[in-house]
């Protein structure tokens, strides 16, 4: 009997970091700039600062769980192993809500910006073309995706640094709000509700550390590599996004835009004219492509783990192509579902992603507490703070941000949760038997 194909451990630390950066792509700051600006009432800097605080607590919980349970599947695997298989199923179901909409965002923004540059070509043509291209590259293998993602991520970081230098030069010569150092981004009508509402939107910019943990079974020495990659990625994104927000608010304190989806193009034209706008579009197209590729890769791996665990039909979702060592059915399915980009807005897709992510983040924090109690790691003061206090604060913040999302998003998310519960009732025959594959699952604790 032929040996079943499996995922291969080939990814290094920086390849994993770049895959995480590629998923939430540094330039996503600009592709959702209008939505974030409006959602934070113009107070981008405090919104991003609070989002960084929030993800540091949850990022710590992810690092702990990735070290103890070095298996692909992210929050789905963590909740399943640390809490209960049924909890893992619901978290995985919510992660799918997050991951399935991530490539949709890439396709929508690609269509919007390309149509703005070439009005004669409908955005639908650009969207469908991108979906086909992403599927083809994703099928070829994880190393192809990682190496290409690394090149495009570096391009984005260089552009953002150059953009910040342009803003600094303008402020240094007396432009904008009156100097390079100012409390103006934190002053005015800023209130805690405004800051939190903004953070609940911009937290999308930090979701790549979740994606990193889906790559555990394709990473060399994942117990050390994955936790390091999580904090490196959070650090890079935090510096880039907070610096950009601070400088933009100083340079253009009264900025307004006409089109929420292409607000960043209006910003670039205002700051650097047509030349900067042309460079911006080139880098942004590469960034959107990279984010789409990383998103397709991540959702296909999550579907693979759920298929391998027999939560989804194993013959389809747990299949790995013997030549490419990639889950080709999952890639094809995620690509087909990305056609939703033809029918919804960036704002709607972004909020649905945040609903799935914030809920999953909440359960990862709870997973740390549950595992610490099970392993009796709460005896000393340090252990209580590290395994109870830190994840407890992280869980509280995520729950708080979750309830700040708008009502249609919460309703849509609850409908998805309801569908998952119905499916779980079917799988367990109304909880009269365990979930499929549960008996053969083992807890791997390091």
CSV table of C-alpha atoms in Angstrom, one decimal:
chain,number,residue,atom,x,y,z
A,1,UNK,CA,0.0,0.0,0.0
A,2,UNK,CA,1.4,3.4,-1.0
A,3,UNK,CA,2.5,5.7,1.9
A,4,UNK,CA,0.2,8.6,2.5
A,5,UNK,CA,1.6,12.0,1.6
A,6,UNK,CA,2.2,14.4,4.4
A,7,UNK,CA,3.3,18.0,5.0
A,8,UNK,CA,7.1,18.4,5.0
A,9,UNK,CA,9.2,20.4,7.6
A,10,UNK,CA,11.2,22.8,5.4
A,11,UNK,CA,10.3,26.3,6.7
A,12,UNK,CA,13.0,28.4,8.6
A,13,UNK,CA,12.4,31.2,11.1
A,14,UNK,CA,12.4,34.0,8.6
A,15,UNK,CA,10.4,32.1,6.1
A,16,UNK,CA,7.7,31.7,8.8
A,17,UNK,CA,7.9,35.4,9.8
A,18,UNK,CA,7.5,36.4,6.1
A,19,UNK,CA,4.5,34.1,5.7
A,20,UNK,CA,2.9,35.8,8.7
A,21,UNK,CA,3.8,39.2,7.4
A,22,UNK,CA,2.5,38.2,4.0
A,23,UNK,CA,-0.9,37.2,5.5
A,24,UNK,CA,-1.6,40.5,7.2
A,25,UNK,CA,0.8,42.2,4.8
A,26,UNK,CA,2.4,45.5,6.0
A,27,UNK,CA,0.6,47.4,3.1
A,28,UNK,CA,-2.8,46.2,4.4
A,29,UNK,CA,-2.6,49.4,6.5
A,30,UNK,CA,-3.2,51.3,3.3
A,31,UNK,CA,-5.6,49.0,1.5
A,32,UNK,CA,-8.0,49.3,4.4
A,33,UNK,CA,-7.0,52.8,5.3
A,34,UNK,CA,-10.4,54.4,4.6
A,35,UNK,CA,-12.3,51.8,6.6
A,36,UNK,CA,-9.8,52.1,9.5
A,37,UNK,CA,-9.8,55.9,9.4
A,38,UNK,CA,-13.6,56.1,9.5
A,39,UNK,CA,-13.9,53.3,12.1
A,40,UNK,CA,-11.5,55.2,14.5
A,41,UNK,CA,-13.1,58.6,13.8
A,42,UNK,CA,-9.7,59.8,12.5
A,43,UNK,CA,-7.8,58.7,15.6
A,44,UNK,CA,-5.7,56.0,14.0
A,45,UNK,CA,-2.6,56.3,16.3
A,46,UNK,CA,-4.4,55.5,19.6
A,47,UNK,CA,-6.5,52.8,17.8
A,48,UNK,CA,-3.3,51.0,16.7
A,49,UNK,CA,-1.6,51.5,20.0
A,50,UNK,CA,-4.4,49.8,21.9
A,51,UNK,CA,-4.5,47.1,19.2
A,52,UNK,CA,-0.8,46.4,19.8
A,53,UNK,CA,-1.4,46.1,23.6
A,54,UNK,CA,-4.3,43.7,22.9
A,55,UNK,CA,-2.3,41.4,20.6
A,56,UNK,CA,0.8,41.3,22.9
A,57,UNK,CA,-1.3,39.5,25.6
A,58,UNK,CA,-2.9,37.2,23.0
A,59,UNK,CA,0.4,36.8,21.1
A,60,UNK,CA,2.0,35.6,24.4
A,61,UNK,CA,-0.8,33.0,24.7
A,62,UNK,CA,-0.2,31.8,21.1
A,63,UNK,CA,3.5,31.5,21.8
A,64,UNK,CA,2.9,29.4,24.9
A,65,UNK,CA,0.4,27.1,23.1
A,66,UNK,CA,2.6,26.8,20.0
A,67,UNK,CA,5.5,25.6,22.2
A,68,UNK,CA,3.4,23.1,24.1
A,69,UNK,CA,1.3,21.8,21.1
A,70,UNK,CA,3.5,22.1,17.9
A,71,UNK,CA,0.7,20.9,15.6
A,72,UNK,CA,-0.9,22.7,12.6
A,73,UNK,CA,-4.4,24.1,13.1
A,74,UNK,CA,-3.8,27.1,15.2
A,75,UNK,CA,-6.6,28.0,17.7
A,76,UNK,CA,-8.6,25.0,16.5
A,77,UNK,CA,-5.9,22.6,17.7
A,78,UNK,CA,-5.1,24.5,20.9
A,79,UNK,CA,-8.7,24.5,22.1
A,80,UNK,CA,-9.2,20.9,21.1
A,81,UNK,CA,-6.2,19.7,23.0
A,82,UNK,CA,-6.4,22.0,26.0
A,83,UNK,CA,-10.2,22.4,26.6
A,84,UNK,CA,-12.3,19.8,24.8
A,85,UNK,CA,-12.7,18.4,21.3
A,86,UNK,CA,-16.1,20.1,21.0
A,87,UNK,CA,-14.7,23.4,22.0
A,88,UNK,CA,-11.9,22.8,19.4
A,89,UNK,CA,-14.6,22.2,16.7
A,90,UNK,CA,-16.4,25.5,17.5
A,91,UNK,CA,-13.1,27.4,17.5
A,92,UNK,CA,-12.1,25.8,14.2
A,93,UNK,CA,-15.5,26.7,12.8
A,94,UNK,CA,-15.0,30.3,13.8
A,95,UNK,CA,-11.5,30.3,12.4
A,96,UNK,CA,-12.9,29.3,9.1
A,97,UNK,CA,-15.1,32.3,9.2
A,98,UNK,CA,-12.0,34.4,9.6
A,99,UNK,CA,-9.8,32.6,7.1
A,100,UNK,CA,-12.3,32.2,4.3
A,101,UNK,CA,-12.9,36.0,4.2
A,102,UNK,CA,-9.2,36.9,4.3
A,103,UNK,CA,-8.5,36.0,0.6
A,104,UNK,CA,-11.8,37.7,-0.2
A,105,UNK,CA,-10.4,41.0,1.2
A,106,UNK,CA,-7.3,40.6,-1.0
A,107,UNK,CA,-9.4,40.1,-4.1
A,108,UNK,CA,-11.8,43.0,-3.4
A,109,UNK,CA,-9.0,45.5,-2.8
A,110,UNK,CA,-7.1,44.3,-5.9
A,111,UNK,CA,-10.2,44.8,-8.0
A,112,UNK,CA,-10.9,48.3,-6.5
A,113,UNK,CA,-7.4,49.6,-7.0
A,114,UNK,CA,-6.8,48.1,-10.4
A,115,UNK,CA,-10.2,49.4,-11.6
A,116,UNK,CA,-9.2,52.9,-10.3
A,117,UNK,CA,-6.0,52.7,-12.4
A,118,UNK,CA,-7.7,51.1,-15.5
A,119,UNK,CA,-11.3,52.2,-15.5
A,120,UNK,CA,-12.0,50.5,-18.8
A,121,UNK,CA,-11.4,47.0,-17.3
A,122,UNK,CA,-14.2,45.9,-14.8
A,123,UNK,CA,-13.0,45.1,-11.3
A,124,UNK,CA,-14.6,41.6,-11.7
A,125,UNK,CA,-12.0,40.8,-14.4
A,126,UNK,CA,-9.1,41.6,-12.1
A,127,UNK,CA,-10.7,39.7,-9.2
A,128,UNK,CA,-11.2,36.5,-11.2
A,129,UNK,CA,-7.7,36.7,-12.7
A,130,UNK,CA,-6.1,37.1,-9.3
A,131,UNK,CA,-8.1,34.1,-7.9
A,132,UNK,CA,-6.8,31.8,-10.7
A,133,UNK,CA,-3.2,33.0,-10.3
A,134,UNK,CA,-3.2,32.6,-6.5
A,135,UNK,CA,-4.6,29.1,-6.8
A,136,UNK,CA,-2.0,28.0,-9.3
A,137,UNK,CA,0.9,29.2,-7.2
A,138,UNK,CA,-0.5,27.9,-3.9
A,139,UNK,CA,-0.7,24.4,-5.4
A,140,UNK,CA,3.0,24.4,-6.4
A,141,UNK,CA,4.1,24.3,-2.7
A,142,UNK,CA,4.8,26.1,0.5
A,143,UNK,CA,8.4,27.0,-0.3
A,144,UNK,CA,7.3,28.7,-3.5
A,145,UNK,CA,4.8,30.7,-1.5
A,146,UNK,CA,7.2,31.5,1.3
A,147,UNK,CA,10.1,32.7,-1.0
A,148,UNK,CA,7.8,34.8,-3.1
A,149,UNK,CA,6.1,36.3,0.0
A,150,UNK,CA,9.5,37.2,1.5
A,151,UNK,CA,10.5,39.2,-1.6
A,152,UNK,CA,7.2,41.1,-1.7
A,153,UNK,CA,7.2,41.8,2.1
A,154,UNK,CA,10.6,43.4,1.9
A,155,UNK,CA,9.4,45.6,-0.9
A,156,UNK,CA,6.5,46.7,1.3
A,157,UNK,CA,8.6,47.5,4.3
A,158,UNK,CA,11.0,49.6,2.2
A,159,UNK,CA,8.1,51.6,0.8
A,160,UNK,CA,6.5,52.3,4.2
A,161,UNK,CA,9.9,53.4,5.6
A,162,UNK,CA,10.4,55.7,2.6
A,163,UNK,CA,6.9,57.0,3.0
A,164,UNK,CA,7.5,57.8,6.6
A,165,UNK,CA,10.8,59.6,5.7
A,166,UNK,CA,8.8,61.8,3.2
A,167,UNK,CA,6.4,62.7,6.0
A,168,UNK,CA,9.2,63.4,8.5
A,169,UNK,CA,11.0,65.7,6.0
A,170,UNK,CA,7.8,67.7,5.6
A,171,UNK,CA,7.2,67.9,9.3
A,172,UNK,CA,10.8,68.8,10.0
A,173,UNK,CA,10.5,71.9,7.7
A,174,UNK,CA,7.4,73.1,9.5
A,175,UNK,CA,4.5,71.4,7.7
A,176,UNK,CA,1.5,69.7,9.1
A,177,UNK,CA,0.5,70.1,12.8
A,178,UNK,CA,3.6,72.1,13.6
A,179,UNK,CA,6.5,69.8,14.2
A,180,UNK,CA,7.7,66.2,14.4
A,181,UNK,CA,6.9,65.7,18.1
A,182,UNK,CA,3.4,66.4,19.2
A,183,UNK,CA,0.5,64.9,21.3
A,184,UNK,CA,-1.9,66.0,18.6
A,185,UNK,CA,-2.7,62.4,17.5
A,186,UNK,CA,-3.9,61.7,21.0
A,187,UNK,CA,-5.6,65.0,21.7
A,188,UNK,CA,-8.9,66.6,20.8
A,189,UNK,CA,-12.2,64.7,21.0
A,190,UNK,CA,-10.6,61.3,21.7
A,191,UNK,CA,-12.5,59.1,24.1
A,192,UNK,CA,-12.1,55.5,25.3
A,193,UNK,CA,-15.1,54.3,23.2
A,194,UNK,CA,-13.7,55.9,20.1
A,195,UNK,CA,-10.2,54.3,20.7
A,196,UNK,CA,-11.7,50.9,21.4
A,197,UNK,CA,-14.0,51.0,18.4
A,198,UNK,CA,-11.0,51.9,16.2
A,199,UNK,CA,-9.0,49.0,17.7
A,200,UNK,CA,-11.8,46.5,17.0
A,201,UNK,CA,-11.4,47.4,13.3
A,202,UNK,CA,-7.6,47.8,12.9
A,203,UNK,CA,-6.8,44.6,14.8
A,204,UNK,CA,-7.1,42.9,11.5
A,205,UNK,CA,-3.6,44.3,10.7
A,206,UNK,CA,-2.1,42.0,13.4
A,207,UNK,CA,-3.7,38.6,12.6
A,208,UNK,CA,-0.7,37.1,10.9
A,209,UNK,CA,0.6,35.6,14.2
A,210,UNK,CA,-2.4,33.3,14.1
A,211,UNK,CA,-1.5,32.2,10.6
A,212,UNK,CA,2.0,31.4,11.7
A,213,UNK,CA,0.8,28.7,14.0
A,214,UNK,CA,-1.0,26.9,11.0
A,215,UNK,CA,2.5,26.2,9.7
A,216,UNK,CA,3.8,24.2,12.7
A,217,UNK,CA,4.0,20.9,10.8
A,218,UNK,CA,5.9,22.5,7.9
A,219,UNK,CA,8.4,24.4,10.2
A,220,UNK,CA,11.8,23.2,11.3
A,221,UNK,CA,12.0,23.0,15.2
A,222,UNK,CA,8.5,24.5,15.6
A,223,UNK,CA,8.6,24.6,19.4
A,224,UNK,CA,11.3,27.3,19.2
A,225,UNK,CA,10.7,28.8,15.8
A,226,UNK,CA,7.0,29.5,16.0
A,227,UNK,CA,7.1,31.5,19.3
A,228,UNK,CA,10.0,33.6,18.0
A,229,UNK,CA,8.3,34.2,14.7
A,230,UNK,CA,5.1,35.4,16.5
A,231,UNK,CA,6.9,38.2,18.5
A,232,UNK,CA,9.2,39.2,15.6
A,233,UNK,CA,6.1,39.7,13.4
A,234,UNK,CA,4.1,41.6,16.0
A,235,UNK,CA,7.1,43.9,16.6
A,236,UNK,CA,7.6,44.7,12.9
A,237,UNK,CA,3.9,45.4,12.2
A,238,UNK,CA,3.6,47.5,15.4
A,239,UNK,CA,6.5,49.8,14.5
A,240,UNK,CA,5.4,50.2,10.9
A,241,UNK,CA,1.7,50.9,11.6
A,242,UNK,CA,2.0,53.1,14.7
A,243,UNK,CA,4.7,55.2,13.0
A,244,UNK,CA,2.7,55.6,9.8
A,245,UNK,CA,-0.5,56.6,11.8
A,246,UNK,CA,1.4,59.1,13.9
A,247,UNK,CA,3.1,60.8,11.0
A,248,UNK,CA,0.0,60.9,8.8
A,249,UNK,CA,-2.0,62.5,11.6
A,250,UNK,CA,0.7,65.1,12.1
A,251,UNK,CA,1.2,65.8,8.4
A,252,UNK,CA,-2.5,65.8,7.4
A,253,UNK,CA,-4.5,66.5,10.6
A,254,UNK,CA,-7.6,67.5,8.5
A,255,UNK,CA,-7.4,64.7,5.9
A,256,UNK,CA,-10.7,63.7,4.3
A,257,UNK,CA,-11.4,61.4,1.4
A,258,UNK,CA,-14.1,60.8,-1.3
A,259,UNK,CA,-14.0,57.0,-1.7
A,260,UNK,CA,-13.6,54.9,1.5
A,261,UNK,CA,-12.2,51.9,-0.5
A,262,UNK,CA,-9.5,53.9,-2.3
A,263,UNK,CA,-8.8,56.6,0.4
A,264,UNK,CA,-5.1,55.7,0.5
A,265,UNK,CA,-4.7,56.7,-3.2
A,266,UNK,CA,-6.1,60.1,-2.3
A,267,UNK,CA,-3.7,60.3,0.6
A,268,UNK,CA,-0.7,59.5,-1.7
A,269,UNK,CA,-1.7,62.0,-4.3
A,270,UNK,CA,-2.0,64.7,-1.6
A,271,UNK,CA,1.4,64.0,-0.1
A,272,UNK,CA,3.5,63.0,-3.1
A,273,UNK,CA,1.6,63.7,-6.3
A,274,UNK,CA,1.3,61.3,-9.2
A,275,UNK,CA,4.9,60.0,-8.8
A,276,UNK,CA,4.4,58.7,-5.3
A,277,UNK,CA,0.9,57.4,-6.3
A,278,UNK,CA,2.4,55.4,-9.1
A,279,UNK,CA,5.0,53.8,-6.8
A,280,UNK,CA,2.4,53.2,-4.2
A,281,UNK,CA,0.2,51.3,-6.7
A,282,UNK,CA,3.0,49.1,-7.8
A,283,UNK,CA,3.9,48.1,-4.2
A,284,UNK,CA,0.3,47.8,-3.2
A,285,UNK,CA,-0.5,45.4,-6.1
A,286,UNK,CA,2.4,43.2,-5.0
A,287,UNK,CA,1.2,43.4,-1.4
A,288,UNK,CA,-2.3,42.4,-2.2
A,289,UNK,CA,-1.1,39.5,-4.2
A,290,UNK,CA,1.1,38.4,-1.3
A,291,UNK,CA,-1.7,38.7,1.2
A,292,UNK,CA,-4.0,36.7,-1.1
A,293,UNK,CA,-1.4,34.0,-1.5
A,294,UNK,CA,-0.7,33.7,2.2
A,295,UNK,CA,-4.5,33.7,3.0
A,296,UNK,CA,-5.1,30.8,0.5
A,297,UNK,CA,-2.2,28.9,2.0
A,298,UNK,CA,-3.5,29.4,5.6
A,299,UNK,CA,-7.1,28.5,5.0
A,300,UNK,CA,-6.1,25.4,3.0
A,301,UNK,CA,-3.9,24.2,6.0
A,302,UNK,CA,-6.7,24.7,8.5
A,303,UNK,CA,-9.1,22.8,6.3
A,304,UNK,CA,-6.5,20.0,5.9
A,305,UNK,CA,-6.1,19.6,9.7
A,306,UNK,CA,-9.9,19.5,10.2
A,307,UNK,CA,-10.1,16.9,7.4
A,308,UNK,CA,-7.3,14.9,8.8
A,309,UNK,CA,-9.1,14.9,12.1
A,310,UNK,CA,-12.3,13.7,10.3
A,311,UNK,CA,-14.2,16.7,11.3
A,312,UNK,CA,-14.6,17.4,7.6
A,313,UNK,CA,-14.7,14.6,5.0
A,314,UNK,CA,-11.2,13.2,5.2
A,315,UNK,CA,-10.9,11.9,1.6
A,316,UNK,CA,-11.4,15.5,0.3
A,317,UNK,CA,-10.1,17.8,3.0
A,318,UNK,CA,-7.3,15.6,4.3
A,319,UNK,CA,-5.9,14.9,0.9
A,320,UNK,CA,-2.3,15.9,0.1
A,321,UNK,CA,-1.1,15.8,-3.5
A,322,UNK,CA,1.7,13.3,-3.8
A,323,UNK,CA,3.8,15.4,-6.1
A,324,UNK,CA,3.3,19.0,-4.7
A,325,UNK,CA,2.7,18.0,-1.1
A,326,UNK,CA,-0.1,20.5,-0.9
A,327,UNK,CA,-3.9,20.2,0.0
A,328,UNK,CA,-5.1,20.9,-3.5
A,329,UNK,CA,-8.8,20.3,-2.9
A,330,UNK,CA,-8.7,22.8,-0.1
A,331,UNK,CA,-6.9,25.4,-2.2
A,332,UNK,CA,-9.5,24.9,-5.0
A,333,UNK,CA,-12.4,25.3,-2.6
A,334,UNK,CA,-11.0,28.4,-0.9
A,335,UNK,CA,-10.4,29.9,-4.4
A,336,UNK,CA,-14.0,29.2,-5.5
A,337,UNK,CA,-15.3,30.8,-2.3
A,338,UNK,CA,-13.2,33.9,-3.0
A,339,UNK,CA,-15.6,34.8,-5.7
A,340,UNK,CA,-17.6,36.4,-2.9
A,341,UNK,CA,-15.3,39.3,-3.6
A,342,UNK,CA,-17.7,40.2,-6.5
A,343,UNK,CA,-20.6,40.7,-4.1
A,344,UNK,CA,-19.5,42.3,-0.8
A,345,UNK,CA,-17.6,45.3,0.4
A,346,UNK,CA,-14.2,45.6,2.0
A,347,UNK,CA,-15.8,46.9,5.2
A,348,UNK,CA,-18.1,43.9,5.5
A,349,UNK,CA,-15.4,41.3,4.8
A,350,UNK,CA,-13.0,43.0,7.2
A,351,UNK,CA,-15.5,43.0,10.1
A,352,UNK,CA,-16.4,39.3,9.5
A,353,UNK,CA,-12.7,38.4,9.6
A,354,UNK,CA,-12.4,40.3,12.9
A,355,UNK,CA,-15.4,38.5,14.4
A,356,UNK,CA,-13.8,35.1,13.7
A,357,UNK,CA,-10.4,36.2,14.8
A,358,UNK,CA,-11.4,37.9,18.0
A,359,UNK,CA,-13.5,34.9,19.1
A,360,UNK,CA,-10.7,32.5,18.3
A,361,UNK,CA,-8.2,34.7,20.2
A,362,UNK,CA,-10.5,34.6,23.2
A,363,UNK,CA,-10.4,30.8,23.2
A,364,UNK,CA,-6.7,30.6,22.8
A,365,UNK,CA,-6.3,32.7,26.0
A,366,UNK,CA,-8.7,30.4,27.7
A,367,UNK,CA,-6.8,27.4,26.4
A,368,UNK,CA,-3.6,28.6,28.2
A,369,UNK,CA,-5.5,28.8,31.5
A,370,UNK,CA,-7.1,25.4,31.0
A,371,UNK,CA,-3.8,23.7,30.1
A,372,UNK,CA,-2.0,25.4,33.1
A,373,UNK,CA,-4.7,24.1,35.5
A,374,UNK,CA,-4.5,20.6,34.0
A,375,UNK,CA,-0.7,20.5,34.2
A,376,UNK,CA,-0.7,22.1,37.7
A,377,UNK,CA,1.5,25.0,36.6
A,378,UNK,CA,-0.1,27.6,38.8
A,379,UNK,CA,1.7,27.0,42.1
A,380,UNK,CA,4.1,30.0,42.2
A,381,UNK,CA,3.4,33.7,41.8
A,382,UNK,CA,5.2,33.8,38.4
A,383,UNK,CA,3.2,30.9,37.1
A,384,UNK,CA,-0.1,32.5,38.3
A,385,UNK,CA,0.8,35.7,36.5
A,386,UNK,CA,2.1,34.1,33.3
A,387,UNK,CA,-0.4,31.3,32.9
A,388,UNK,CA,-3.5,32.9,34.5
A,389,UNK,CA,-3.1,36.7,34.6
A,390,UNK,CA,-1.7,37.3,31.1
A,391,UNK,CA,-4.1,35.1,29.2
A,392,UNK,CA,-6.9,36.3,31.5
A,393,UNK,CA,-6.3,39.9,30.5
A,394,UNK,CA,-6.0,38.9,26.8
A,395,UNK,CA,-9.3,37.1,27.0
A,396,UNK,CA,-11.1,40.1,28.6
A,397,UNK,CA,-9.7,42.5,25.9
A,398,UNK,CA,-10.7,40.2,23.0
A,399,UNK,CA,-14.2,39.8,24.4
A,400,UNK,CA,-14.5,43.6,24.9
A,401,UNK,CA,-13.4,44.3,21.3
A,402,UNK,CA,-15.8,41.6,20.0
A,403,UNK,CA,-18.8,43.3,21.5
A,404,UNK,CA,-17.7,46.6,19.9
A,405,UNK,CA,-18.3,45.3,16.4
A,406,UNK,CA,-21.4,46.5,14.6
A,407,UNK,CA,-24.7,44.7,15.0
A,408,UNK,CA,-24.9,43.2,11.5
A,409,UNK,CA,-21.5,41.7,11.9
A,410,UNK,CA,-22.3,40.1,15.3
A,411,UNK,CA,-25.6,38.8,13.9
A,412,UNK,CA,-23.8,37.3,10.8
A,413,UNK,CA,-21.2,35.8,13.1
A,414,UNK,CA,-23.8,34.2,15.4
A,415,UNK,CA,-25.6,32.7,12.4
A,416,UNK,CA,-22.3,31.1,11.4
A,417,UNK,CA,-21.9,29.8,15.0
A,418,UNK,CA,-25.4,28.4,14.9
A,419,UNK,CA,-24.7,26.6,11.6
A,420,UNK,CA,-21.6,25.1,13.3
A,421,UNK,CA,-23.6,24.0,16.3
A,422,UNK,CA,-26.1,22.2,14.1
A,423,UNK,CA,-23.3,20.5,12.2
A,424,UNK,CA,-21.7,19.4,15.5
A,425,UNK,CA,-25.0,18.0,16.7
A,426,UNK,CA,-25.1,16.0,13.5
A,427,UNK,CA,-21.5,14.7,13.9
A,428,UNK,CA,-22.1,13.7,17.5
A,429,UNK,CA,-25.6,12.5,17.0
A,430,UNK,CA,-26.8,15.1,19.6
A,431,UNK,CA,-23.8,14.5,21.8
A,432,UNK,CA,-24.5,10.8,22.2
A,433,UNK,CA,-21.0,10.0,20.7
A,434,UNK,CA,-17.7,11.8,20.4
A,435,UNK,CA,-16.7,13.8,17.4
A,436,UNK,CA,-15.2,11.7,14.5
A,437,UNK,CA,-11.5,11.0,15.0
A,438,UNK,CA,-11.5,12.0,18.7
A,439,UNK,CA,-10.5,8.5,19.8
A,440,UNK,CA,-7.3,8.5,17.8
A,441,UNK,CA,-6.2,12.0,18.9
A,442,UNK,CA,-3.5,12.3,21.5
A,443,UNK,CA,-2.4,15.3,23.5
A,444,UNK,CA,1.1,16.4,22.6
A,445,UNK,CA,2.6,18.5,25.4
A,446,UNK,CA,6.1,19.9,25.4
